[in-house]
mmCIF file of C-alpha atoms in Angstrom:
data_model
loop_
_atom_site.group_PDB
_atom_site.id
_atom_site.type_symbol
_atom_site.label_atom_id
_atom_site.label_comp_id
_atom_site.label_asym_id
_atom_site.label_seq_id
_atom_site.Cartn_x
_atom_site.Cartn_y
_atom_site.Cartn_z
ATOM 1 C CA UNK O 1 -5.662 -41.105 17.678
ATOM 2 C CA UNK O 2 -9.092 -40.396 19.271
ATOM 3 C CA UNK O 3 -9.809 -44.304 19.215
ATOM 4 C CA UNK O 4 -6.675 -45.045 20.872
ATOM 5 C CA UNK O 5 -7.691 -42.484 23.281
ATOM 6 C CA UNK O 6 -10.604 -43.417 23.772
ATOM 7 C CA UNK O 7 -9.611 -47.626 24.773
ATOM 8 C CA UNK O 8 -7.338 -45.957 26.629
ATOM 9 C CA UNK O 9 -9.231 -44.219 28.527
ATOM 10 C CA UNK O 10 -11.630 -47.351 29.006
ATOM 11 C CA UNK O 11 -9.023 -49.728 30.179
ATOM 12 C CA UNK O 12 -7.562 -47.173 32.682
ATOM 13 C CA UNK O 13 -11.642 -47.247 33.900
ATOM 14 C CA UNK O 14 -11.245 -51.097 34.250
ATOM 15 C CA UNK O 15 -8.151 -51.161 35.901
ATOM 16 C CA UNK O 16 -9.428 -47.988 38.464
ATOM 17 C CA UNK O 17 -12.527 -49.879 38.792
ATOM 18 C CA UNK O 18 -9.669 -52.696 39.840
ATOM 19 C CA UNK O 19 -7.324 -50.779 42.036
ATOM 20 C CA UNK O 20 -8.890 -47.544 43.312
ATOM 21 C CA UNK O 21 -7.578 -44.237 43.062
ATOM 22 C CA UNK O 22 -8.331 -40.553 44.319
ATOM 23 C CA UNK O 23 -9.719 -39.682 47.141
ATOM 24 C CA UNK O 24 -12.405 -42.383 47.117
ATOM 25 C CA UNK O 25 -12.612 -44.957 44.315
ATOM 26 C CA UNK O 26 -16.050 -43.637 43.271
ATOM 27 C CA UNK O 27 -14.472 -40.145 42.971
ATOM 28 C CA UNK O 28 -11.662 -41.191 40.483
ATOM 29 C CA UNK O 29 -14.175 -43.290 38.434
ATOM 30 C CA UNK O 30 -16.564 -40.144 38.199
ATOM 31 C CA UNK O 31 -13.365 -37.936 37.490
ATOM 32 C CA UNK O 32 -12.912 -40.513 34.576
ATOM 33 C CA UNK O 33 -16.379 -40.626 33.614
ATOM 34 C CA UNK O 34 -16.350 -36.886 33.646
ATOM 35 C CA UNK O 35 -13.313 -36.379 31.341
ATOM 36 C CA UNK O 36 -14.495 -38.769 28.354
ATOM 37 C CA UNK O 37 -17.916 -37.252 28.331
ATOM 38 C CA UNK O 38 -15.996 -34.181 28.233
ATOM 39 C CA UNK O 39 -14.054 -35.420 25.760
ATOM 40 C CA UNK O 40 -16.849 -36.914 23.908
ATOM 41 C CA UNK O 41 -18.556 -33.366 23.483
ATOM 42 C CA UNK O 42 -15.049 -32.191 22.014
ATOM 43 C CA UNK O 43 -15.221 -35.050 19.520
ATOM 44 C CA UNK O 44 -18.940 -33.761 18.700
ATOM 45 C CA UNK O 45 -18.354 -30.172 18.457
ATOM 46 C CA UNK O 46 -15.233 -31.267 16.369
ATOM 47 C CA UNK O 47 -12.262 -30.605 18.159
ATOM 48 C CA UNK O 48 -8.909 -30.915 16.829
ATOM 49 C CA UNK O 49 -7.125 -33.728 17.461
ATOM 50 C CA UNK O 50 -4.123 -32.104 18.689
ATOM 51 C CA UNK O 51 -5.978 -29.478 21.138
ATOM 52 C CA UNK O 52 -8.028 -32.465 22.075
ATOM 53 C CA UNK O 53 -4.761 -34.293 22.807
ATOM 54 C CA UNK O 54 -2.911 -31.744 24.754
ATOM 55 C CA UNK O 55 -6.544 -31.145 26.784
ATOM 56 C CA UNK O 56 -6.964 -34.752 28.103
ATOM 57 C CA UNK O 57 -3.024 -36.390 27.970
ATOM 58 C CA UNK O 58 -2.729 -34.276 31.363
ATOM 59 C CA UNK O 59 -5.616 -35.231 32.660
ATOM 60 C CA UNK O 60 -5.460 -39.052 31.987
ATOM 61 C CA UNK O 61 -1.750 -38.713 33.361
ATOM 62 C CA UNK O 62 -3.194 -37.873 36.887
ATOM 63 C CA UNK O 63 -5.856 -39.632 36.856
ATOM 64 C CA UNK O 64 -3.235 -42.466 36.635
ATOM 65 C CA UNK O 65 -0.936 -40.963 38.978
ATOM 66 C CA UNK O 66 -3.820 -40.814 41.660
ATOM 67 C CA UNK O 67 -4.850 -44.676 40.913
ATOM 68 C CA UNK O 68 -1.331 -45.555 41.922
ATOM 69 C CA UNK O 69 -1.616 -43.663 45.378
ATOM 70 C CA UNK O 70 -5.014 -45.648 46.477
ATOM 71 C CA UNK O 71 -5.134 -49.274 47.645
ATOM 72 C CA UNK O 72 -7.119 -51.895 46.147
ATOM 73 C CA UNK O 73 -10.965 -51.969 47.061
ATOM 74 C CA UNK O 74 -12.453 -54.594 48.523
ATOM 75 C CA UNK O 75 -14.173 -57.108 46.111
ATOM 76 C CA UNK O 76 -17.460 -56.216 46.890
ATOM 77 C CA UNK O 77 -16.675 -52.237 46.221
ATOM 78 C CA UNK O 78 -14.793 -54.050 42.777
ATOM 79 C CA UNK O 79 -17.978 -55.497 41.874
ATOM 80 C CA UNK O 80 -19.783 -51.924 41.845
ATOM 81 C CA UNK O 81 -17.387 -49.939 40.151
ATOM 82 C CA UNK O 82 -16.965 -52.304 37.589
ATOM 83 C CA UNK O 83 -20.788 -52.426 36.806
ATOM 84 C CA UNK O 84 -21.096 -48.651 37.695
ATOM 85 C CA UNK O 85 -18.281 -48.190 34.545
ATOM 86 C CA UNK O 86 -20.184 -50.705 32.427
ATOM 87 C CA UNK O 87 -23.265 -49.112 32.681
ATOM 88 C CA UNK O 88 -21.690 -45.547 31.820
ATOM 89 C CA UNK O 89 -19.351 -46.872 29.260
ATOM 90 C CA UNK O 90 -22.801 -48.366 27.209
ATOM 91 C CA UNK O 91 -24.226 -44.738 27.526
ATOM 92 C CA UNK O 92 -21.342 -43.513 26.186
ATOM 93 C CA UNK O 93 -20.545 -45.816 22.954
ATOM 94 C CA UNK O 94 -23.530 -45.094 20.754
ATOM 95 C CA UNK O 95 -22.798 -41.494 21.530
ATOM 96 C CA UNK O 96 -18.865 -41.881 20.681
ATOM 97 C CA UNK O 97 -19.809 -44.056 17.515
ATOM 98 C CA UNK O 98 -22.072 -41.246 16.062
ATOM 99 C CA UNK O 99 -19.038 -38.785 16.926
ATOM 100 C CA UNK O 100 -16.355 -40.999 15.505
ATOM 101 C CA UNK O 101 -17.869 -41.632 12.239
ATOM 102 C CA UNK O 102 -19.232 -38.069 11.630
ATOM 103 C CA UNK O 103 -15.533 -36.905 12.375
ATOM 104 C CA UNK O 104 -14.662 -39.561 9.728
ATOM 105 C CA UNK O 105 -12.860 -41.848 12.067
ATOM 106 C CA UNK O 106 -13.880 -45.536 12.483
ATOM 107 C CA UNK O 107 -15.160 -46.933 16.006
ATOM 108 C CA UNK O 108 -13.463 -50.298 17.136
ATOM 109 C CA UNK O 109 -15.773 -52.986 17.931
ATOM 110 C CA UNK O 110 -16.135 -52.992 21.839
ATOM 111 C CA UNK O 111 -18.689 -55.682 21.402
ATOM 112 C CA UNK O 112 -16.262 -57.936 22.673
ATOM 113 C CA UNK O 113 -15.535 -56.150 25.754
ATOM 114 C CA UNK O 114 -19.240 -56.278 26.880
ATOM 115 C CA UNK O 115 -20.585 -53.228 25.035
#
């Protein structure tokens, strides 16, 4: 469940980084960011599942909502919000890793997704 949620969550960053969303593009990719570290520290403090579920299904349902509403950036602004989600989805795998497997949960290998 939390991995699911958790690729989930990183392939709706890829495709915002893609198509845009929110107010600004770099507002719904922070929004994003925000809610998985949020979630992350959940996973940590050992959440359950189901709360955790309930918490961030509404959340990742707007976030959605509000990437359909806002064109597609340029390439150039593309280029940065793809590396900008890179570079926070690196900080954020060791940390999910360590949650994951003290929860007793096993992480996916994202090594083939640039990790």
């Amino acid at each position: 469940m939390i991995q699911r949620m958790f690729l989930g969550c990183l392939i709706a960053l890829f495709c915002l980084s893609m198509t845009g969303c929110g107010d600004s593009h770099d507002s719904l990719l922070n929004d994003t960011i925000r809610m998985m570290n949020d979630a992350l520290t959940d996973l940590e403090n050992g959440v359950p599942e189901e709360k955790m579920k309930a918490k961030y299904e509404a959340q990742a349902k707007s976030i959605e909502e509000r990437a359909k509403k806002l064109g597609k950036p340029s390439e150039a602004e593309q280029k940065r919000l793809a590396e900008k989600m890179l570079a926070e989805m690196k900080k954020m795998q060791p940390r999910f890793s360590k949650a994951a497997e003290k929860a007793g949960r096993k992480m996916p290998n994202l090594k083939g997704m640039g990790f």
